[in-house]
CSV table of C-alpha atoms and ligand atoms in Angstrom, one decimal:
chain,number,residue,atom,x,y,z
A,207,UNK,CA,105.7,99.8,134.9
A,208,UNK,CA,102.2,100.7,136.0
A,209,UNK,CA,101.5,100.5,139.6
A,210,UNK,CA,98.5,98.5,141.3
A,211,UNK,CA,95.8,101.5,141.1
A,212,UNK,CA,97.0,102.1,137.7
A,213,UNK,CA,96.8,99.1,136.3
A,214,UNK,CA,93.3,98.4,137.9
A,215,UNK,CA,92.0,101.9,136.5
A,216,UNK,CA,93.8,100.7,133.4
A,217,UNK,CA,91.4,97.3,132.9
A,218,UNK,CA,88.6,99.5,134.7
A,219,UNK,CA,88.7,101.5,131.1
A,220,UNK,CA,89.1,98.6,129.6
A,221,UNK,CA,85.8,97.0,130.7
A,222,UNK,CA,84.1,100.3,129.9
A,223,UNK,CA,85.1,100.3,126.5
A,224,UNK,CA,84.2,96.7,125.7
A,225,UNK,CA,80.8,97.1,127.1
A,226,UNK,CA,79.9,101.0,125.2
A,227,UNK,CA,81.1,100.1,122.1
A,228,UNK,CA,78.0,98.3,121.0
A,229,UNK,CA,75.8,100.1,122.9
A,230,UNK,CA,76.9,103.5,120.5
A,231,UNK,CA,76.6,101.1,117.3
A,232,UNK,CA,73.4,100.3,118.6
A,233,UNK,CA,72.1,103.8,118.4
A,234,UNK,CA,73.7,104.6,114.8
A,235,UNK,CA,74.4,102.0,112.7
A,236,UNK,CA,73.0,102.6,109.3
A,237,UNK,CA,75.0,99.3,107.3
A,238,UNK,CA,75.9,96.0,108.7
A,239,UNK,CA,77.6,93.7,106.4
A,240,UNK,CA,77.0,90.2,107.9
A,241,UNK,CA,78.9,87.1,107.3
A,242,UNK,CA,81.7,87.8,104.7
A,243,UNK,CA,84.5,86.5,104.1
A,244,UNK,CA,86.6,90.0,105.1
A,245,UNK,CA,90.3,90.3,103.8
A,246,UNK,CA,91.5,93.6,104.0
A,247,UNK,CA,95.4,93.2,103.3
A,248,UNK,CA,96.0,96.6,104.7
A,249,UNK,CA,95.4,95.5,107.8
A,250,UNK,CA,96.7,91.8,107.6
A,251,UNK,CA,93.2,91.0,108.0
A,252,UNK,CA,91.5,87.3,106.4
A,253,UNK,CA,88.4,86.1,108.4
A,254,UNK,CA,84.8,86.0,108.5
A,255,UNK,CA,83.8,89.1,110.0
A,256,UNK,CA,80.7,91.5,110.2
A,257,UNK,CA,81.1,95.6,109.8
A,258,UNK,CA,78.9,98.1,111.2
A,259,UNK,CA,79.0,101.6,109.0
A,260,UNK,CA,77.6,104.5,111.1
A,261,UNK,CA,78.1,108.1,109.3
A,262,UNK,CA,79.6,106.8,105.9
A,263,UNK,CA,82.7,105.5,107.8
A,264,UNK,CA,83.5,101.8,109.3
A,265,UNK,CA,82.9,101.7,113.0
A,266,UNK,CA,83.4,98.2,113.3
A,267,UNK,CA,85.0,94.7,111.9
A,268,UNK,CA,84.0,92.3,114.4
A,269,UNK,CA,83.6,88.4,114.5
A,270,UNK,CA,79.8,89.3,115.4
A,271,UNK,CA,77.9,92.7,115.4
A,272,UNK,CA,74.4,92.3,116.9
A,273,UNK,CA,71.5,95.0,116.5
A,274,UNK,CA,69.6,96.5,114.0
A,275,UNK,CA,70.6,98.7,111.5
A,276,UNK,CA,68.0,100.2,108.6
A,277,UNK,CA,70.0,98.5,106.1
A,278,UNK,CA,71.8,94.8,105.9
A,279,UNK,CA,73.8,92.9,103.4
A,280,UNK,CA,74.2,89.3,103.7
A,281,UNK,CA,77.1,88.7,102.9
A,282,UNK,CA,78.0,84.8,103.7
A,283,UNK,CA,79.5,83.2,101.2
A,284,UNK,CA,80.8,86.5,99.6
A,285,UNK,CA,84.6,88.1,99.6
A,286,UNK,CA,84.6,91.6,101.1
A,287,UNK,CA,86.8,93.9,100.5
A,288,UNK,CA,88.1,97.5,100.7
A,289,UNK,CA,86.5,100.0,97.6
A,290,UNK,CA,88.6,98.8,94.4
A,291,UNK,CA,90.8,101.8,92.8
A,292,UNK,CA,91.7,101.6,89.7
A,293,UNK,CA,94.7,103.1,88.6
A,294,UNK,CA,94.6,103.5,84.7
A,295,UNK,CA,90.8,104.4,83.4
A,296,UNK,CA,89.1,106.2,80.7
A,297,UNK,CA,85.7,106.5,83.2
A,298,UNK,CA,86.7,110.5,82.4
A,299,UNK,CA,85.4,110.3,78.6
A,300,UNK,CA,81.7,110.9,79.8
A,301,UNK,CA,79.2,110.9,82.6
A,302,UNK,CA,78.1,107.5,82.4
A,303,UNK,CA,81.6,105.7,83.0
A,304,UNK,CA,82.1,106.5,86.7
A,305,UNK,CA,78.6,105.1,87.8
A,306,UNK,CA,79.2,102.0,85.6
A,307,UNK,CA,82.6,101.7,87.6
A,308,UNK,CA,81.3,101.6,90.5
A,309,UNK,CA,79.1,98.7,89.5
A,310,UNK,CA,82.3,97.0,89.3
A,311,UNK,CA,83.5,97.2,92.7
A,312,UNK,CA,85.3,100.7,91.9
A,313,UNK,CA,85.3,103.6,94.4
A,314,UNK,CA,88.4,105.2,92.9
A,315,UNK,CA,89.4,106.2,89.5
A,316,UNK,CA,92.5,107.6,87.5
A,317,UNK,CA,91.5,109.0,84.2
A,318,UNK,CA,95.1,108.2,82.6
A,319,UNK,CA,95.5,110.9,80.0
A,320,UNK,CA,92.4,111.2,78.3
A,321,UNK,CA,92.7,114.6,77.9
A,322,UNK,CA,95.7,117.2,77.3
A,323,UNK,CA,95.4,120.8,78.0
A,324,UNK,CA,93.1,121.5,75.3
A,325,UNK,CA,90.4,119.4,76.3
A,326,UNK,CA,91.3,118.5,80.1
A,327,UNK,CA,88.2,120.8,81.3
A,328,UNK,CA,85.7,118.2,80.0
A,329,UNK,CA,87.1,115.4,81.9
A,330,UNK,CA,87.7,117.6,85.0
A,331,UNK,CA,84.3,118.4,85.2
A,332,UNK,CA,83.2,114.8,84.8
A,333,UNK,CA,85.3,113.9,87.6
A,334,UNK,CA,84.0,116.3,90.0
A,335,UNK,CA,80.6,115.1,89.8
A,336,UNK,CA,81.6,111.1,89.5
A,337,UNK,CA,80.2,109.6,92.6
A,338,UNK,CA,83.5,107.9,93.9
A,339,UNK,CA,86.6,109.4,94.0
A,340,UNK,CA,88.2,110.4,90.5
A,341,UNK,CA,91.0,111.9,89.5
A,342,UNK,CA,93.2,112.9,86.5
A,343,UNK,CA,96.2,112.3,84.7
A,344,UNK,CA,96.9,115.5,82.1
A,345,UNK,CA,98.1,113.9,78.6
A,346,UNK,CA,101.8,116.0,78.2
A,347,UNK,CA,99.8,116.2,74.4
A,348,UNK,CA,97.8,119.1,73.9
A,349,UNK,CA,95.2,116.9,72.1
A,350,UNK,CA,95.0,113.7,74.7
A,351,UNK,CA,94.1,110.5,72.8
A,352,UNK,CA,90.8,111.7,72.0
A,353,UNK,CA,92.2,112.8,68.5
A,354,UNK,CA,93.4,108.8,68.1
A,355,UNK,CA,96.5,107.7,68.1
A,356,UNK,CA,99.8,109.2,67.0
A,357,UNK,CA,99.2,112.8,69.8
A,358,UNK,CA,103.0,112.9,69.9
A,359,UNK,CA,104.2,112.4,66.4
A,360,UNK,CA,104.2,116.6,66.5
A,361,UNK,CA,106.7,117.0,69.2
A,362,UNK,CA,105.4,120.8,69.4
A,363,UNK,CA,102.5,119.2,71.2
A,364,UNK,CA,104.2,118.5,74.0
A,365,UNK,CA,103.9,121.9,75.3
A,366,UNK,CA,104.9,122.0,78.8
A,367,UNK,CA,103.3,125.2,80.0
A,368,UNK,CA,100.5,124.5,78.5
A,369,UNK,CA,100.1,121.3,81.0
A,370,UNK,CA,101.4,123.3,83.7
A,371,UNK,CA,98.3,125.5,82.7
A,372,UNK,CA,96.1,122.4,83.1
A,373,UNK,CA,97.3,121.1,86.2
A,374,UNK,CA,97.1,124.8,87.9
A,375,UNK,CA,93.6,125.5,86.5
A,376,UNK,CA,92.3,121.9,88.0
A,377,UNK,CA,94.6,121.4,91.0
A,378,UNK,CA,91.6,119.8,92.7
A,379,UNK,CA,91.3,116.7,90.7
A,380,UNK,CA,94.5,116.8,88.5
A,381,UNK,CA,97.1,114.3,90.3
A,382,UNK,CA,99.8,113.7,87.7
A,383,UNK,CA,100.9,113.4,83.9
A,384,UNK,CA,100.6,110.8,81.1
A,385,UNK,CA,102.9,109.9,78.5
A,386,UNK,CA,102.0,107.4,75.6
A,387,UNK,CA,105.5,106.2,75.1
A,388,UNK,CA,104.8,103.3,71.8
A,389,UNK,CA,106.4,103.8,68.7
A,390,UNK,CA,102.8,104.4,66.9
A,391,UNK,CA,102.2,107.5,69.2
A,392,UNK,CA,105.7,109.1,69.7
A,393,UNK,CA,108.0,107.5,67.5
A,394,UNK,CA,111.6,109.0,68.1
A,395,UNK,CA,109.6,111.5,70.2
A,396,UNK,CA,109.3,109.3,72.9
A,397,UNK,CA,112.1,110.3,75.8
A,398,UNK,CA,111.8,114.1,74.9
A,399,UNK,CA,108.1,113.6,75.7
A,400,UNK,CA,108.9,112.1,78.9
A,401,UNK,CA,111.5,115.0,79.7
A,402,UNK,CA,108.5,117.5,79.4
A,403,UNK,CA,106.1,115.6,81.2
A,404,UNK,CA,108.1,115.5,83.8
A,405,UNK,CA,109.1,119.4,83.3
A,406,UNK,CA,105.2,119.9,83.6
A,407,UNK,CA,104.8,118.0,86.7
A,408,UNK,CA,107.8,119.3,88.3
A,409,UNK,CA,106.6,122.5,89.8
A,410,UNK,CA,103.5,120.6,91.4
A,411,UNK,CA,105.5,118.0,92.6
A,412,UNK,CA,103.5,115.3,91.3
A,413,UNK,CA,104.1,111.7,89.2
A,414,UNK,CA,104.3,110.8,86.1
A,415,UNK,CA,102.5,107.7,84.3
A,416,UNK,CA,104.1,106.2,81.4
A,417,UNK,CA,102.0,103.8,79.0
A,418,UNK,CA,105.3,101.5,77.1
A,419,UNK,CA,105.0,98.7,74.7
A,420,UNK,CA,106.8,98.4,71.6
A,421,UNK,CA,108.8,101.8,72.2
A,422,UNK,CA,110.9,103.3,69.7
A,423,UNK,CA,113.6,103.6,72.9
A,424,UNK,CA,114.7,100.9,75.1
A,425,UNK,CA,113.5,100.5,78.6
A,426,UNK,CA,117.1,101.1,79.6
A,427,UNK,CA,116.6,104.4,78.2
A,428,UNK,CA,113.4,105.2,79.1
A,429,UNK,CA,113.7,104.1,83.0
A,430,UNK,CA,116.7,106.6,83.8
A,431,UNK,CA,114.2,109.4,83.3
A,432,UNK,CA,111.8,107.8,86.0
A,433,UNK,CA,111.7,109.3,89.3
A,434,UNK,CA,110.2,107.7,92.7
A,435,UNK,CA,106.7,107.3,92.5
A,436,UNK,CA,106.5,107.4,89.1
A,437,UNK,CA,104.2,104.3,87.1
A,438,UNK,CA,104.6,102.5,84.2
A,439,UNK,CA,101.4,100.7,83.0
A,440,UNK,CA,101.0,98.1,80.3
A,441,UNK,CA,104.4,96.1,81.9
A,442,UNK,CA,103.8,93.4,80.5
A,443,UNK,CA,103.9,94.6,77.2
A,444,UNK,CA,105.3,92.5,74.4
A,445,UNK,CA,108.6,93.3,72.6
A,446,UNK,CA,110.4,95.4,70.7
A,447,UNK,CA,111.9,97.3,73.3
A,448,UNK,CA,110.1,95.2,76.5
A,449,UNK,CA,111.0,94.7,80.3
A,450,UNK,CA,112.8,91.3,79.1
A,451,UNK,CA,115.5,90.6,77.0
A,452,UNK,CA,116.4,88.5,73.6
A,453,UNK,CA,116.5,85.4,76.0
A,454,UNK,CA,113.6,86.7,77.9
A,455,UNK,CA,115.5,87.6,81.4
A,456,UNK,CA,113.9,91.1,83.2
A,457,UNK,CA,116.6,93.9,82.6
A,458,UNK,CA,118.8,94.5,85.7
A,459,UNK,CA,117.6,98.2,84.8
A,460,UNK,CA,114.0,97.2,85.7
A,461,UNK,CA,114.0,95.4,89.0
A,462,UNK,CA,116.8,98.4,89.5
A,463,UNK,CA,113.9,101.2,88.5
A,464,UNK,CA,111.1,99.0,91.4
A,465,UNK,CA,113.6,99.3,94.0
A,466,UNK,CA,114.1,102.6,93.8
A,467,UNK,CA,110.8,103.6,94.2
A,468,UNK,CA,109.4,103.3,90.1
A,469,UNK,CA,105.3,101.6,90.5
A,470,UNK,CA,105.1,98.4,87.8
A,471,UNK,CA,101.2,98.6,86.6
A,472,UNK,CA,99.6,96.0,84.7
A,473,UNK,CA,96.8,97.8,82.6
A,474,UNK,CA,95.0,95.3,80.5
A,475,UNK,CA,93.9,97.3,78.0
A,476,UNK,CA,92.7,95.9,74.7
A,477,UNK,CA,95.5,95.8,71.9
A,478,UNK,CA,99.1,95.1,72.9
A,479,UNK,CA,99.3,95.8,75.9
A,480,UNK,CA,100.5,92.5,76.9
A,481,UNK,CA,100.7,88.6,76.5
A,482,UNK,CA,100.2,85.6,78.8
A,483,UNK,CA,103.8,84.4,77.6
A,484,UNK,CA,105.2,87.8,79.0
A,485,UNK,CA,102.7,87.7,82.3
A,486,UNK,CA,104.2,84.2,82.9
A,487,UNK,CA,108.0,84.8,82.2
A,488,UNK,CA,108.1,87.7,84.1
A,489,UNK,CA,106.4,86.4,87.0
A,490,UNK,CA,108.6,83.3,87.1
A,491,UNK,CA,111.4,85.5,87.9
A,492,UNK,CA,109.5,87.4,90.4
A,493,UNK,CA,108.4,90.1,88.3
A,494,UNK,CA,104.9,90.7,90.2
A,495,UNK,CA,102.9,93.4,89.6
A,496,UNK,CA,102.3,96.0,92.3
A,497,UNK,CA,99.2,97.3,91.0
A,498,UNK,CA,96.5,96.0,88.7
A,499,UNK,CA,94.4,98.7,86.4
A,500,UNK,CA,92.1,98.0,83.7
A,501,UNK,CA,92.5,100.7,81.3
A,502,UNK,CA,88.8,101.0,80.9
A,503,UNK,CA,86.2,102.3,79.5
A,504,UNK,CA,82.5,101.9,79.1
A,505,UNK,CA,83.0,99.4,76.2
A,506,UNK,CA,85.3,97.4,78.0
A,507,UNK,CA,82.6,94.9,78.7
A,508,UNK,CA,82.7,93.3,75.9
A,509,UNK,CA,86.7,93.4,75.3
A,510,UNK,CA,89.6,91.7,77.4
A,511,UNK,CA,88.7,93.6,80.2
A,512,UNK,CA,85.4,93.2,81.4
A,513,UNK,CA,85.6,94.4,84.5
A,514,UNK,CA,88.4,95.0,87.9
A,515,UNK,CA,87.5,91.9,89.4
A,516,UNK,CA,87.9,89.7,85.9
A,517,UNK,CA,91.1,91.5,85.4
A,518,UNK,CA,92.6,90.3,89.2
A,519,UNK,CA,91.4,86.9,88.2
A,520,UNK,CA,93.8,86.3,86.0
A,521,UNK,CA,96.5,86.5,87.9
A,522,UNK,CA,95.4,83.8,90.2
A,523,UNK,CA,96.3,81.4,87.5
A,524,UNK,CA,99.8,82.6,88.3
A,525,UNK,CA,100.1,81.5,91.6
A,526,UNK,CA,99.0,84.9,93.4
A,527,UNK,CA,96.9,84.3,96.5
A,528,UNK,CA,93.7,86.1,97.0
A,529,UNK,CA,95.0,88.5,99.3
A,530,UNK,CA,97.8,89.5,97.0
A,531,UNK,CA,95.4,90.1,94.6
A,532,UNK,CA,93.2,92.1,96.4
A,533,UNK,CA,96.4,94.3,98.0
A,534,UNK,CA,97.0,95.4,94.5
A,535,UNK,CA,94.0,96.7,93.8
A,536,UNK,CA,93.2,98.6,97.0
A,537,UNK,CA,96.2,99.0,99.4
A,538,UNK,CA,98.5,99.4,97.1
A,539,UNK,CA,96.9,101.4,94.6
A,540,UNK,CA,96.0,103.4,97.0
A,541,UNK,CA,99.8,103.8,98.3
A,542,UNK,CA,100.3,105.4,94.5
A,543,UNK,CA,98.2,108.7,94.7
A,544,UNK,CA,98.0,110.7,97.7
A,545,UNK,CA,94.5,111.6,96.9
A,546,UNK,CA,93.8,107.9,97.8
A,547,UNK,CA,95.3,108.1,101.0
A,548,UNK,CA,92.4,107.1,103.4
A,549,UNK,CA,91.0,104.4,101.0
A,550,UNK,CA,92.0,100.9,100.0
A,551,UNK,CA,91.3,100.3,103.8
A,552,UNK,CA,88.2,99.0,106.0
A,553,UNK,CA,90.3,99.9,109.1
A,554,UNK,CA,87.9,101.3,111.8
A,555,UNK,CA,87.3,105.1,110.8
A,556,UNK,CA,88.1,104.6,107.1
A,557,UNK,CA,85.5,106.1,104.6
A,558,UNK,CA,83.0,103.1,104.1
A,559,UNK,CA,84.1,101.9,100.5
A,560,UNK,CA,83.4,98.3,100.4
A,561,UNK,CA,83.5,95.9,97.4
A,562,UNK,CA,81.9,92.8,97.9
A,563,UNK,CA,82.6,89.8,95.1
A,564,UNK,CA,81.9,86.7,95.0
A,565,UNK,CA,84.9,83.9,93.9
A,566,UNK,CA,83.5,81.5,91.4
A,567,UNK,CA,84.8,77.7,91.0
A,568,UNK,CA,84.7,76.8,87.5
A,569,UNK,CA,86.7,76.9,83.9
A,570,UNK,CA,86.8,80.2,82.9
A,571,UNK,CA,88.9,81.4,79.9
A,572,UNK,CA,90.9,84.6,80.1
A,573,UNK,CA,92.5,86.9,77.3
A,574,UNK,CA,95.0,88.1,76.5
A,575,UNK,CA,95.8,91.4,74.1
A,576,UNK,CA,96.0,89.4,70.9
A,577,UNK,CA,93.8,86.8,71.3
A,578,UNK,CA,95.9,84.3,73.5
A,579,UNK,CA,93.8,82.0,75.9
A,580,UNK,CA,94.4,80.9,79.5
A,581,UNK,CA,91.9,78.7,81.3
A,582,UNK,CA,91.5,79.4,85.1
A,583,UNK,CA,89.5,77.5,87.8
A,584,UNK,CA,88.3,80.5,90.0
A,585,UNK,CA,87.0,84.1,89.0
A,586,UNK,CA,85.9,87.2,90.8
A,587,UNK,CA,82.9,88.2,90.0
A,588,UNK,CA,81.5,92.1,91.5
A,589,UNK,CA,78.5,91.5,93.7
A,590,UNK,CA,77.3,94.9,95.6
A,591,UNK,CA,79.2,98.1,96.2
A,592,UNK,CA,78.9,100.2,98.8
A,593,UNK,CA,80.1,103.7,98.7
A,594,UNK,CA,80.5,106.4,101.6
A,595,UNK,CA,78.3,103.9,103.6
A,596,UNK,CA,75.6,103.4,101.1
A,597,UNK,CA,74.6,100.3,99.5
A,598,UNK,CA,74.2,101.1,95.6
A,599,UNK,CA,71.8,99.9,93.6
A,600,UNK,CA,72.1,97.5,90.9
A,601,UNK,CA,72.2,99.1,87.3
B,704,ZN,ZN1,95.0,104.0,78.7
C-alpha cells in the first residue's frame, strides 16, 4: 500500500505526464493520421482514434491529437491498421515487386522459395534494398521454382549443404526453408525433401514452410515431420491427399499438428491452391486460418489475387469479423518470423507501418483457384500506406 505522500507524489506525476505529453508531440510530430477507424488487434484496440508519428515510430493513439504536424492524412471514414505482412510472396523475383507491395498495404514480405542455393543471391539482394521489410525463404531445391515446376523430381537437388551454404552466406535476410510438397514438383520425393529441409534449417534453428495440395503422401504422413513453428501454406488445398477426409472431416492429425505449435496459412495463389467448398467445410468445423498470404507476384493483379486486402475479403463471407481478419495479416503474421517481431503493431513506440483501407459495401465476386465464384457484400480496398512514418506516394 502506498502511503499519503506517496500516493500524492504518485498523481503529482500523474498530472505531469498528462499535461507534457502533447506539449512534446507538439514540438515533433511529423504524421498525424486523423479520424480513422483504428483496430489494431494486437492491442485489443477498435475505435476511432488519431496517431501522431514523430521519428518513424507511433507516439500516440489517442481519441484526439491536436497540433500541427507537416504532414496529415484524413483518414475518416477509412480502416487503419498496423503495416500488412505477408507471409508467402514472390516480391523477391525483381526490384519492382516490393514497391508495388507496398502499394497494397504491405510493409513486410516473405519471399517463399523463389530461389534455391543456386540463384538465392539475386533475391537476397533484392530484398536488401526493398523498402519494407523482406525476407527469405531458401527453396531445399538448388534450382528454386524459377526453372518451373517439377525442382524436386531429381531428389539430388535437394542438397542440404548447399542450403545450409545459402542460409550462412545471407543470414541477414534468410529466415527459413521452403518445400513444394505437390505431386507435380516432388512426386514420391516429397517427405525425403521435407527431411532435408529441415536437416538444412536445423543448424540455424529456423522454420520450415511447406506449400501441399494434391501430395503424393498423405497429410498424416507429412505432418509428423513438422516441428513448432513450422507453416503450411495453401491449406485449403483440394484433394488427393487434403487436410479433410473421404467424408470431408479435418484429420485428427491436423487440428493435432495446430496445437502443437504447426502455423495453418492460406496462400491464394493462382492454380490449385484451394476451393471455396474446402474454405467453407473446413471453417464450419473450426478450421480457421491463422494467417492469410497471397502468394504474389507482380502479375497477381490481374489473377485471383489482386492484392492483401482482396484476399482478407474473402474470408469475411465466412463469418470472420474485421478484426480477425486484420489479426491474421499483421499480429499474427508477425508472431510467425522473429524478424517481424516489432511490427503487426501500432502500439506506442512501434515502427510507424500503417495500412489504411477503405471497407467497401457492395456485390463483389471472389475467386477461387479454379474458377469457383463467391459473391460477398463488403471488400477491403488499400487506400495509403505509410512506412517508417512516411506517407508513400501513390504509383
Ligand atoms: Zn508460392
Amino acid at each position: 500500500m502506498m502511503n499519503r505522500r506517496q500516493f500524492i507524489s504518485a498523481a503529482a506525476a500523474g498530472a505531469a505526464m498528462v499535461a507534457r505529453i502533447p506539449n512534446v508531440l507538439a514540438q515533433s510530430i511529423d504524421l498525424i493520421i486523423k479520424g480513422g477507424r483504428v483496430i489494431d488487434p494486437s492491442i485489443g484496440l477498435d475505435a476511432i482514434r488519431d496517431i501522431a508519428i514523430a521519428g518513424g515510430r507511433i507516439v500516440g493513439v489517442e481519441p484526439s491529437i491536436a497540433g500541427n504536424a507537416p504532414d496529415v492524412i484524413d483518414a475518416r471514414g477509412k480502416i487503419v491498421a498496423p503495416g500488412l505482412i505477408d507471409i508467402h510472396t514472390h516480391a523477391g523475383r525483381g526490384k519492382d515487386g516490393p514497391p508495388l507491395a507496398l502499394q497494397d498495404g504491405v510493409t513486410g514480405w516473405i519471399d517463399a522459395g523463389t530461389a534455391g542455393a543456386d540463384n538465392i543471391d539475386a533475391v537476397a539482394a533484392v530484398a536488401r534494398s526493398s523498402p519494407q521489410i523482406g525476407r527469405l525463404l531458401v527453396n531445399i531445391s538448388r534450382k528454386g521454382v524459377m526453372s518451373g515446376t517439377g525442382e524436386l523430381h531429381d531428389i539430388n537437388l535437394a542438397n542440404v549443404d548447399l542450403a545450409r551454404g545459402a542460409i550462412a552466406r545471407h543470414r541477414d535476410v534468410v529466415v527459413g526453408m521452403k518445400v513444394r510438397m505437390s505431386n507435380d514438383v516432388a512426386e514420391a520425393n516429397d517427405l525425403e525433401c521435407l527431411r532435408r529441409a529441415q536437416e538444412a534449417a536445423a543448424p540455424f534453428n529456423l522454420p520450415v514452410m511447406i506449400h501441399v495440395g494434391q501430395n503424393y503422401s498423405p497429410m498424416r504422413a507429412i505432418l509428423p515431420l513438422l516441428k513448432r513453428g513450422d507453416v503450411v501454406t495453401h491449406m485449403y488445398a483440394p484433394p488427393p491427399n487434403s487436410i479433410l477426409d473421404e467424408q470431408g472431416r479435418l484429420f485428427p492429425d491436423v487440428t493435432a499438428a495446430r496445437r502443437r505449435g504447426v502455423i495453418f496459412d492460406f496462400g491464394n495463389g493462382v492454380n490449385g491452391h484451394f476451393t471455396w467448398d474446402m474454405v467453407e467445410k473446413a471453417m464450419k468445423q473450426g478450421f480457421w486460418p491463422d494467417t492469410f498470404s497471397t502468394d504474389w507476384s507482380v502479375t497477381s493483379k490481374t489473377t485471383g489475387v489482386v492484392d492483401f486486402p482482396n484476399v482478407m475479403s474473402k474470408f469475411l463471407m465466412f463469418g470472420m469479423s474485421l478484426s480477425q481478419i486484420i489479426a491474421c495479416a499483421t499480429v499474427a503474421a508477425a508472431r510467425v518470423f522473429p524478424a517481424f517481431d516489432d511490427r503487426g503493431t501500432l502500439n506506442v513506440g512501434a515502427p510507424a507501418d500503417v495500412a489504411i483501407m477503405e471497407l467497401r459495401d457492395g456485390d463483389f465476386q471472389f475467386v477461387d483457384n479454379y474458377k469457383g465464384t463467391r459473391n460477398g457484400k463488403q471488400r477491403l480496398f488499400p487506400i495509403t500506406t505509410v512506412l517508417g512514418g512516411k506517407r508513400v506516394a501513390r504509383a
